[in-house]
């Protein structure tokens, strides 16, 4: 590599002889070399640029800044350069650089940041309310004419988010039934209360576990899919295109998904009930010696049908929450790719949280009215 | 010196031939245009030159390297010597304008952050953006601003070679002419070699030194604009028919 600079001190004049290629890759070296120059006796500084082979704009910007820094320190700076190209580059930099003093820094106080954040939440709540309102209006319009219901899309979504989820929902519920029965059988054996496993499993699975577990699986599976699909459609302006063609995105995209999920989730909960009880029954048979006949007759005796209905009844509400949060998150995706990731995460977390809150509310409500 | 040499290039997609035996030469310091009707493979040729797409036969030499048989080290070397402006800007959507331009500087040099700031601000000003817009994200700015920001990013490392894919499309006429002037100035001051795909007739007449016209999978013409009228090609006759109105 060329030597970039030679420094000479003659009386009260400092000569900086630049040479070689002064580019974005080399100005860092130059900067370090210029750091420790003793300028106490110097009055005039001469930049000799005649030996420079190539100067790019970053290098020119560096020289320009250096010159100004020296001038601020009241040195007399002279530039000696006969190369037209280098002079042109320096001139270009001088014309287009931005004075660092006048730069818009946009300093903001922490109070302002807090206010902005707070406002964002309020806007978010407002937007969600608007979303619910429009959704309600489209449901009303939908129900007015059965012709406008998009059966094809609804059945497509039932297949996508319901039928294809059967396997994973069954397996999860089966394992949950197995685990719950296995854990409680150990406790029950101590008291010799083996038969009560039926009461326990029936109540917990039918009322709580099956609907909540199913809803969580579907939230992770379909909620995220809704957000990503609709978010991507928003980025590629497909939703804008639909609007300009007069297709209401609410009735084309939103309602089919919501209706499909509200139809299929109760059915999935029913399947989950069966599989959960099956898992429990197997453990009861092996671990506690309760035969299938004893198990089923006890089940009919102690578990009232209302427990089953309570579980099934909750499912459409969960479905509505999952679908509407998933779609809402898709619609607030902004025009960049990062926002899809953020909103998909939020969609899953929020819908699971909403399901659990809703379940707690149902629990309180049902208990207080004695169901 | 020849910056880019394309020799007997053939490009095939499945069974569709895009380029059939294309040869052209781009010399140092010139502004070279790739023209032709839509779908003739101008952008494909540009993508092949910047190693985004492979070709079937022939050779392309860029900055003295044969890009078909190039190794990783040399490929990185020539990548640092060119800048590419994509048609829609292709700014990184998760970074602000300033961060977009600073990214190559941060990745490839050891400059201090204040120096990087200085360079970024200069580049922003050079392409005609306001420094107060530098903190905005690509989703918050207009199409024209995106183009300027993308040009600033392409210029961040002071490349010797600049590829522009339809630089003036989507700009208003005044910005488009400003863009042309900027390109001419950059060429004269920084000694850039510029290869561009363009449909903007005014810009073609104002900026281009030489052009290659691709039509029917072949080069219909290579040379200066002033001699173009004498060429017998359907596309050239219709495209340049009205040039008297423009000049």
XYZ file of C-alpha atoms in Angstrom:
618
model
C 0.000 0.000 0.000
C 1.131 3.571 -0.710
C 2.108 5.902 2.063
C -0.912 8.115 2.435
C 0.645 11.125 4.089
C 3.979 12.670 4.940
C 4.036 15.418 7.509
C 6.657 18.164 7.463
C 7.063 21.056 9.844
C 8.995 24.088 8.514
C 9.130 27.003 10.925
C 5.499 27.931 11.550
C 4.212 26.077 8.494
C 2.885 22.535 8.589
C 2.946 20.642 5.304
C 0.562 17.739 4.909
C 1.558 15.926 1.725
C -1.184 13.499 0.787
C -0.451 10.740 -1.661
C -1.821 7.453 -2.952
C -5.504 6.536 -2.931
C -7.604 8.412 -0.406
C -10.825 6.425 -0.311
C -13.454 5.150 2.037
C -11.104 2.277 2.913
C -8.045 4.394 3.789
C -9.298 7.517 5.534
C -9.445 5.624 8.774
C -5.635 5.158 8.654
C -5.176 8.825 7.777
C -7.327 9.907 10.668
C -5.165 7.965 13.113
C -1.953 9.404 11.659
C -3.230 12.951 11.991
C -4.328 12.520 15.588
C -1.059 13.221 17.337
C 0.499 16.141 15.514
C 1.956 18.867 17.647
C 0.449 22.084 16.296
C 1.488 24.450 19.075
C 3.967 26.449 16.962
C 2.036 26.260 13.716
C 0.300 29.191 12.087
C -0.275 27.951 8.583
C -1.196 24.497 7.307
C -0.708 23.529 3.691
C -2.582 20.593 2.169
C -0.566 19.310 -0.765
C -2.911 17.142 -2.856
C -0.813 16.891 -6.009
C 0.452 13.399 -5.305
C -3.003 11.897 -4.766
C -3.719 9.142 -7.277
C -7.428 8.749 -6.571
C -9.823 10.603 -4.348
C -13.355 9.400 -3.781
C -16.150 11.436 -2.233
C -15.625 9.975 1.228
C -11.962 10.980 1.042
C -12.893 14.438 -0.216
C -15.396 14.772 2.575
C -12.690 13.833 5.044
C -10.283 16.476 3.658
C -13.044 19.059 3.685
C -13.876 18.287 7.293
C -10.192 18.395 8.224
C -9.810 21.802 6.616
C -12.821 23.171 8.479
C -11.649 21.721 11.773
C -8.283 23.450 11.356
C -9.932 26.696 10.345
C -12.084 26.632 13.445
C -8.866 26.310 15.449
C -7.792 29.586 13.697
C -5.090 28.062 11.532
C -4.496 29.486 8.112
C -5.217 26.615 5.732
C -4.009 26.551 2.136
C -4.760 23.878 -0.413
C -2.371 23.170 -3.220
C -3.875 21.033 -5.937
C -3.469 21.155 -9.701
C -5.430 18.069 -10.593
C -8.776 19.109 -12.066
C -10.516 15.868 -11.148
C -9.558 16.168 -7.508
C -10.632 19.801 -7.443
C -13.982 18.852 -8.958
C -14.531 16.190 -6.321
C -13.658 18.643 -3.557
C -16.007 21.203 -5.031
C -18.819 18.658 -5.273
C -18.362 17.777 -1.625
C -18.285 21.439 -0.618
C -21.557 22.055 -2.472
C -23.462 19.090 -1.128
C -22.180 18.536 2.369
C -24.447 19.304 5.256
C -23.242 21.652 7.920
C -23.169 19.539 11.033
C -24.403 22.467 13.130
C -27.616 22.949 11.212
C -28.513 19.286 11.100
C -31.976 18.351 12.229
C -31.368 16.053 15.176
C -34.971 15.678 16.313
C -34.151 15.360 19.944
C -37.206 14.185 21.831
C -37.826 14.244 25.530
C -38.682 11.057 27.382
C -42.079 12.551 28.179
C -42.745 12.923 24.487
C -41.783 9.293 23.881
C -44.118 8.185 26.651
C -46.895 10.268 25.174
C -46.293 8.775 21.737
C -46.337 5.241 23.095
C -49.468 5.884 25.109
C -51.174 7.385 22.101
C -50.246 4.334 20.063
C -52.108 2.089 22.512
C -55.158 4.330 22.456
C -55.091 4.330 18.666
C -54.765 0.564 18.734
C -57.820 0.168 20.939
C -59.726 2.624 18.752
C -58.765 0.753 15.623
C -59.822 -2.559 17.158
C -63.202 -1.050 18.092
C -63.596 0.215 14.541
C -62.702 -3.257 13.305
C -65.339 -4.877 15.536
C -67.922 -2.333 14.446
C -67.299 -2.926 10.777
C -67.265 -6.652 11.378
C -70.650 -6.450 13.094
C -72.066 -4.387 10.248
C -70.850 -6.865 7.667
C -72.358 -9.724 9.664
C -75.692 -7.906 9.652
C -75.448 -7.268 5.913
C -74.411 -10.877 5.426
C -77.373 -12.275 7.274
C -79.779 -10.076 5.343
C -79.179 -11.938 2.130
C -78.194 -15.573 2.184
C -77.113 -15.260 -1.408
C -74.058 -13.221 -0.470
C -72.720 -15.862 1.896
C -69.595 -17.283 0.376
C -70.117 -20.988 0.969
C -67.140 -22.048 -1.082
C -64.674 -20.029 0.987
C -66.315 -21.147 4.225
C -65.950 -24.811 3.339
C -62.418 -24.236 2.151
C -61.545 -22.685 5.522
C -63.348 -25.465 7.412
C -61.124 -27.927 5.609
C -57.966 -25.853 6.103
C -58.304 -24.959 9.757
C -60.638 -27.698 10.974
C -60.373 -30.989 9.164
C -56.628 -30.736 8.706
C -56.243 -29.977 12.427
C -58.157 -33.115 13.516
C -55.072 -35.253 13.870
C -53.055 -32.816 15.998
C -56.068 -31.906 18.171
C -56.839 -35.610 18.751
C -53.274 -36.443 19.652
C -52.885 -33.480 22.006
C -56.158 -34.220 23.823
C -55.380 -37.926 24.063
C -52.030 -37.132 25.703
C -53.599 -34.574 28.046
C -56.196 -37.146 29.168
C -53.441 -39.694 29.664
C -51.271 -37.347 31.714
C -54.067 -35.998 33.902
C -55.309 -39.520 34.676
C -51.818 -40.787 35.335
C -50.974 -37.975 37.767
C -54.243 -38.196 39.684
C -54.339 -42.001 39.811
C -51.290 -41.959 42.074
C -53.051 -39.652 44.550
C -56.346 -41.512 44.381
C -54.699 -44.892 45.032
C -53.418 -43.619 48.409
C -56.989 -43.085 49.587
C -58.361 -46.118 47.785
C -60.694 -43.772 45.908
C -59.938 -45.338 42.524
C -63.442 -44.999 41.085
C -63.443 -41.210 41.513
C -61.045 -40.923 38.603
C -64.150 -41.030 36.413
C -65.700 -37.994 38.118
C -62.444 -36.104 37.955
C -61.679 -36.779 34.319
C -65.239 -36.238 33.184
C -65.553 -32.863 34.859
C -62.140 -31.478 34.052
C -61.889 -32.658 30.464
C -65.439 -31.965 29.317
C -65.768 -28.596 31.008
C -62.305 -27.071 30.811
C -59.446 -28.999 29.309
C -60.872 -30.061 25.970
C -62.190 -26.619 24.908
C -59.142 -24.694 26.131
C -56.549 -27.090 24.723
C -58.329 -27.232 21.376
C -58.599 -23.457 21.269
C -54.898 -23.043 22.024
C -53.895 -25.489 19.301
C -56.137 -23.722 16.803
C -54.865 -20.294 17.900
C -51.312 -21.394 17.189
C -52.280 -23.076 13.955
C -54.952 -20.936 12.303
C -54.576 -17.601 14.110
C -51.012 -17.243 12.895
C -51.967 -18.409 9.402
C -54.743 -15.779 9.166
C -52.363 -12.998 10.201
C -49.620 -14.014 7.796
C -52.023 -14.506 4.874
C -53.854 -11.241 5.284
C -50.675 -9.354 6.183
C -48.966 -10.539 3.007
C -52.035 -9.589 0.996
C -51.844 -6.145 2.497
C -48.176 -5.683 1.614
C -48.700 -6.759 -1.986
C -51.645 -4.317 -2.171
C -54.068 -7.156 -2.919
C -56.484 -5.783 -0.332
C -56.305 -2.339 -1.947
C -56.962 -3.953 -5.304
C -59.991 -5.762 -3.883
C -61.355 -2.516 -2.473
C -60.991 -0.637 -5.764
C -62.775 -3.474 -7.582
C -65.609 -3.163 -5.121
C -65.019 -6.436 -3.274
C -65.485 -5.825 0.406
C -62.533 -7.471 2.151
C -64.721 -8.021 5.203
C -67.154 -10.231 3.389
C -64.571 -11.841 1.099
C -61.797 -12.540 3.539
C -62.927 -12.023 7.100
C -66.382 -13.481 7.533
C -65.685 -16.802 5.771
C -62.775 -17.391 8.136
C -64.688 -16.384 11.250
C -67.779 -18.395 10.351
C -65.722 -21.426 9.375
C -63.848 -21.411 12.659
C -67.053 -20.920 14.657
C -68.574 -23.965 12.951
C -65.587 -26.247 13.182
C -64.262 -25.479 16.671
C -67.233 -27.030 18.580
C -66.799 -30.156 16.474
C -63.101 -30.244 17.261
C -63.924 -29.851 20.964
C -66.276 -32.834 20.689
C -63.471 -34.906 19.153
C -61.132 -33.636 21.837
C -63.632 -34.758 24.538
C -63.672 -38.268 23.095
C -59.917 -38.535 22.772
C -59.250 -37.074 26.224
C -61.640 -39.508 27.880
C -60.123 -42.352 25.867
C -56.659 -41.485 27.173
C -58.004 -41.316 30.728
C -59.859 -44.608 30.345
C -56.723 -46.427 29.220
C -54.764 -45.223 32.264
C -57.703 -46.074 34.579
C -57.779 -49.568 33.126
C -54.055 -50.255 33.355
C -53.130 -48.337 36.476
C -56.252 -48.510 38.637
C -57.840 -51.721 37.337
C -61.128 -50.059 36.363
C -62.656 -51.960 33.455
C -64.261 -50.199 30.510
C -67.750 -51.360 31.638
C -67.292 -49.975 35.148
C -65.828 -46.744 33.742
C -68.717 -46.104 31.339
C -71.485 -46.955 33.775
C -69.943 -44.697 36.431
C -69.517 -41.977 33.767
C -73.232 -42.124 32.883
C -74.147 -42.053 36.530
C -72.121 -39.069 37.759
C -71.349 -36.827 34.784
C -74.403 -34.814 33.858
C -74.871 -33.874 30.211
C -74.737 -30.161 31.081
C -70.970 -30.421 31.577
C -70.609 -31.534 27.992
C -72.774 -28.656 26.759
C -70.829 -26.108 28.798
C -67.617 -27.171 27.036
C -69.182 -27.164 23.584
C -70.912 -23.829 24.159
C -67.652 -22.075 24.892
C -66.074 -23.196 21.625
C -67.758 -20.729 19.212
C -66.796 -17.833 21.478
C -63.184 -18.976 21.494
C -63.358 -19.405 17.730
C -64.612 -15.862 17.281
C -61.815 -14.472 19.445
C -59.087 -16.436 17.665
C -60.293 -15.620 14.170
C -60.986 -11.940 14.792
C -57.691 -11.307 16.573
C -55.788 -13.173 13.849
C -57.462 -11.171 11.093
C -57.212 -7.879 12.947
C -53.469 -8.414 13.370
C -53.225 -9.161 9.661
C -54.980 -5.920 8.793
C -52.694 -3.737 10.916
C -49.558 -5.087 9.191
C -47.649 -2.128 7.831
C -45.847 -1.885 4.563
C -42.740 -3.749 5.629
C -41.703 -7.355 6.096
C -40.712 -7.058 9.755
C -44.228 -6.080 10.672
C -45.596 -9.472 9.518
C -43.370 -11.255 12.018
C -44.278 -8.940 14.879
C -47.989 -9.134 14.191
C -48.012 -12.923 13.794
C -46.351 -13.280 17.187
C -48.791 -10.822 18.717
C -51.728 -12.561 17.103
C -50.894 -15.933 18.678
C -50.045 -14.513 22.101
C -53.103 -12.278 22.220
C -55.541 -14.932 21.033
C -54.305 -17.495 23.575
C -54.535 -14.853 26.292
C -58.025 -13.847 25.159
C -59.157 -17.484 25.178
C -57.965 -17.958 28.747
C -59.560 -14.704 29.951
C -62.815 -15.647 28.236
C -62.685 -19.087 29.819
C -62.219 -17.544 33.266
C -65.228 -15.277 32.705
C -67.350 -18.246 31.613
C -66.204 -20.198 34.625
C -67.329 -17.451 37.000
C -70.575 -16.892 35.143
C -71.568 -20.569 34.991
C -70.678 -21.206 38.609
C -72.637 -18.204 39.867
C -75.776 -19.296 38.026
C -75.280 -22.822 39.304
C -74.551 -24.708 36.092
C -10.401 -0.069 -21.151
C -13.435 -2.320 -21.368
C -15.407 -2.476 -18.161
C -17.900 -5.068 -19.354
C -17.573 -7.469 -22.230
C -20.409 -9.756 -23.216
C -19.458 -12.433 -25.738
C -21.854 -14.726 -27.614
C -24.271 -14.808 -24.735
C -27.190 -17.193 -24.846
C -29.981 -17.291 -22.271
C -32.731 -19.876 -22.165
C -35.684 -20.218 -19.821
C -37.001 -23.757 -20.198
C -37.613 -23.746 -23.944
C -37.874 -20.020 -24.420
C -34.761 -18.357 -25.824
C -34.279 -14.861 -24.400
C -30.851 -13.952 -25.774
C -29.332 -15.595 -28.799
C -25.658 -14.840 -29.415
C -25.490 -11.402 -27.901
C -22.168 -9.542 -27.818
C -21.525 -6.051 -26.531
C -18.769 -3.953 -25.015
C -19.008 -1.254 -22.398
C -16.027 1.069 -22.066
C -14.756 2.890 -19.025
C -16.423 6.199 -18.251
C -19.370 5.851 -20.577
C -23.072 5.884 -19.916
C -24.400 2.857 -21.708
C -28.035 2.118 -22.317
C -29.764 -1.212 -22.782
C -32.915 -0.555 -24.776
C -35.575 -2.623 -26.420
C -39.258 -3.516 -26.332
C -40.684 -4.882 -23.089
C -39.961 -8.527 -22.551
C -36.834 -8.489 -24.715
C -34.586 -9.376 -21.806
C -32.936 -6.074 -20.889
C -33.375 -6.557 -17.183
C -32.400 -10.221 -17.529
C -29.121 -9.135 -19.133
C -28.553 -6.631 -16.347
C -29.240 -9.326 -13.736
C -26.775 -11.638 -15.471
C -24.106 -8.932 -15.348
C -24.506 -8.498 -11.587
C -24.460 -12.270 -10.977
C -28.075 -12.574 -9.909
C -28.944 -14.890 -12.743
C -27.094 -17.541 -14.692
C -26.813 -17.684 -18.434
C -26.703 -20.742 -20.656
C -23.783 -20.133 -23.013
C -21.153 -17.525 -23.780
C -19.228 -15.324 -21.382
C -19.540 -12.068 -19.498
C -16.467 -10.240 -18.266
C -16.994 -7.526 -15.649
C -14.075 -5.358 -14.470
C -11.687 -7.883 -15.943
C -13.175 -10.974 -14.305
C -14.995 -13.739 -16.121
C -18.088 -13.980 -13.938
C -18.978 -17.503 -15.017
C -15.851 -19.009 -13.460
C -15.304 -16.497 -10.689
C -14.307 -17.555 -7.189
C -15.881 -16.200 -4.042
C -13.063 -13.772 -3.128
C -13.011 -12.126 -6.537
C -16.790 -12.071 -6.670
C -16.879 -10.151 -3.382
C -14.172 -7.845 -4.725
C -16.140 -6.832 -7.793
C -19.346 -6.609 -5.771
C -17.711 -3.899 -3.681
C -16.836 -1.986 -6.846
C -20.309 -1.691 -8.257
C -23.572 -0.233 -7.090
C -26.977 -1.446 -8.253
C -30.192 0.539 -8.290
C -33.208 -1.741 -8.580
C -36.378 -0.713 -10.305
C -38.450 -0.437 -7.117
C -35.535 0.633 -4.948
C -35.337 -2.584 -2.907
C -34.516 -0.686 0.252
C -34.399 -2.840 3.372
C -37.808 -2.253 4.886
C -36.740 -2.764 8.494
C -34.039 -0.056 8.308
C -34.437 3.708 7.992
C -33.072 5.543 4.955
C -30.007 6.538 6.898
C -29.350 2.996 8.101
C -29.868 1.664 4.583
C -27.137 3.938 3.227
C -24.838 3.409 6.198
C -25.092 -0.393 6.023
C -22.327 -1.027 3.439
C -20.092 1.522 5.160
C -20.562 -0.180 8.516
C -20.067 -3.662 7.071
C -17.067 -3.026 4.835
C -15.037 -0.238 6.484
C -13.670 0.627 9.921
C -14.830 4.230 9.838
C -15.900 6.029 12.975
C -19.615 6.550 13.369
C -19.280 10.334 13.049
C -17.459 9.935 9.726
C -20.113 7.482 8.517
C -22.736 10.000 9.541
C -20.953 12.672 7.561
C -20.712 10.467 4.450
C -24.345 9.381 4.711
C -25.547 12.951 5.039
C -23.474 13.993 2.055
C -24.881 11.174 -0.078
C -28.419 12.008 1.012
C -27.906 15.611 0.022
C -26.163 14.644 -3.221
C -29.142 12.675 -4.519
C -31.516 15.466 -3.547
C -33.152 14.163 -0.407
C -33.647 16.258 2.685
C -31.568 15.312 5.684
C -34.661 15.684 7.854
C -36.142 12.684 5.999
C -33.170 10.473 6.780
C -34.767 8.860 9.812
C -37.883 7.778 7.900
C -38.482 4.170 6.930
C -39.000 3.001 3.344
C -42.707 2.414 3.999
C -43.121 6.069 4.961
C -41.702 7.680 1.815
C -42.896 8.139 -1.754
C -41.757 6.142 -4.765
C -39.506 8.920 -6.037
C -37.848 9.320 -2.657
C -37.318 5.572 -2.487
C -35.492 5.742 -5.789
C -33.261 8.557 -4.613
C -32.533 6.777 -1.339
C -31.708 3.602 -3.251
C -29.331 5.583 -5.476
C -27.674 7.017 -2.379
C -27.246 3.467 -1.082
C -25.790 2.342 -4.412
C -23.327 5.262 -4.242
C -22.411 4.694 -0.599
C -19.105 3.001 -1.347
C -18.209 5.275 -4.279
C -18.459 2.489 -6.850
C -16.669 2.623 -10.186
C -19.574 0.996 -11.943
C -23.236 1.745 -11.494
C -26.142 -0.372 -12.756
C -29.470 1.401 -13.021
C -32.686 -0.456 -13.788
C -35.199 2.074 -15.096
C -33.904 4.911 -12.926
C -36.418 7.526 -14.048
C -39.579 5.408 -14.188
C -42.023 6.503 -11.534
C -40.442 9.932 -11.187
C -42.135 13.166 -12.161
C -40.596 14.869 -15.231
C -38.758 17.474 -13.169
C -37.224 14.915 -10.816
C -36.407 12.729 -13.810
C -34.428 15.544 -15.465
C -32.720 16.279 -12.154
C -31.835 12.621 -11.989
C -30.317 12.774 -15.484
C -28.243 15.797 -14.534
C -27.123 14.079 -11.369
C -26.017 11.029 -13.333
C -24.050 13.179 -15.784
C -22.419 15.042 -12.936
C -21.503 11.855 -11.091
C -19.966 10.485 -14.236
C -17.857 13.584 -14.860
C -16.738 14.069 -11.275
C -16.397 10.528 -10.010
C -15.500 8.930 -13.303
C -18.323 6.426 -13.042
C -19.244 3.956 -15.705
C -22.999 3.656 -15.844
C -25.090 0.879 -17.378
C -28.798 1.537 -17.472
C -32.012 0.066 -18.692
C -34.401 2.831 -19.651
C -37.619 3.609 -21.471
C -37.500 7.332 -20.897
C -36.751 8.856 -24.323
C -35.717 12.236 -22.935
C -33.351 10.579 -20.540
C -31.982 8.385 -23.330
C -31.150 11.409 -25.472
C -29.792 13.489 -22.603
C -27.552 11.018 -20.880
C -26.570 8.019 -22.963
C -23.261 7.907 -24.831
C -23.870 4.572 -26.489
C -26.749 2.140 -26.593
C -27.426 -1.478 -27.368
C -30.854 -2.271 -28.674
C -32.054 -5.791 -28.059
C -34.821 -6.996 -30.311
C -35.864 -10.512 -31.283
C -33.251 -12.117 -29.022
C -30.419 -10.324 -30.824
C -28.586 -7.023 -30.734
C -30.338 -4.931 -33.341
C -27.930 -2.043 -32.951
C -24.925 -1.019 -30.888
C -23.490 2.463 -31.123
C -24.254 6.124 -30.576
C -27.758 7.547 -30.557
C -27.120 10.003 -33.375
C -26.591 7.248 -35.933
C -29.597 5.280 -34.884
C -32.016 6.547 -37.515
C -30.293 4.660 -40.309
C -30.898 1.262 -38.747
C -33.585 -0.892 -40.214
C -35.536 -2.299 -37.287
C -39.202 -2.196 -36.523
C -38.699 -1.319 -32.884
C -36.168 1.434 -33.579
C -38.334 3.014 -36.272
C -41.383 3.200 -33.998
C -39.550 4.037 -30.779
C -37.377 6.806 -32.169
C -39.884 8.050 -34.747
C -40.804 11.133 -32.768
C -37.361 12.156 -31.698
C -37.629 15.494 -33.510
C -40.256 16.575 -31.005
C -37.974 15.932 -28.119
C -34.640 17.380 -29.136
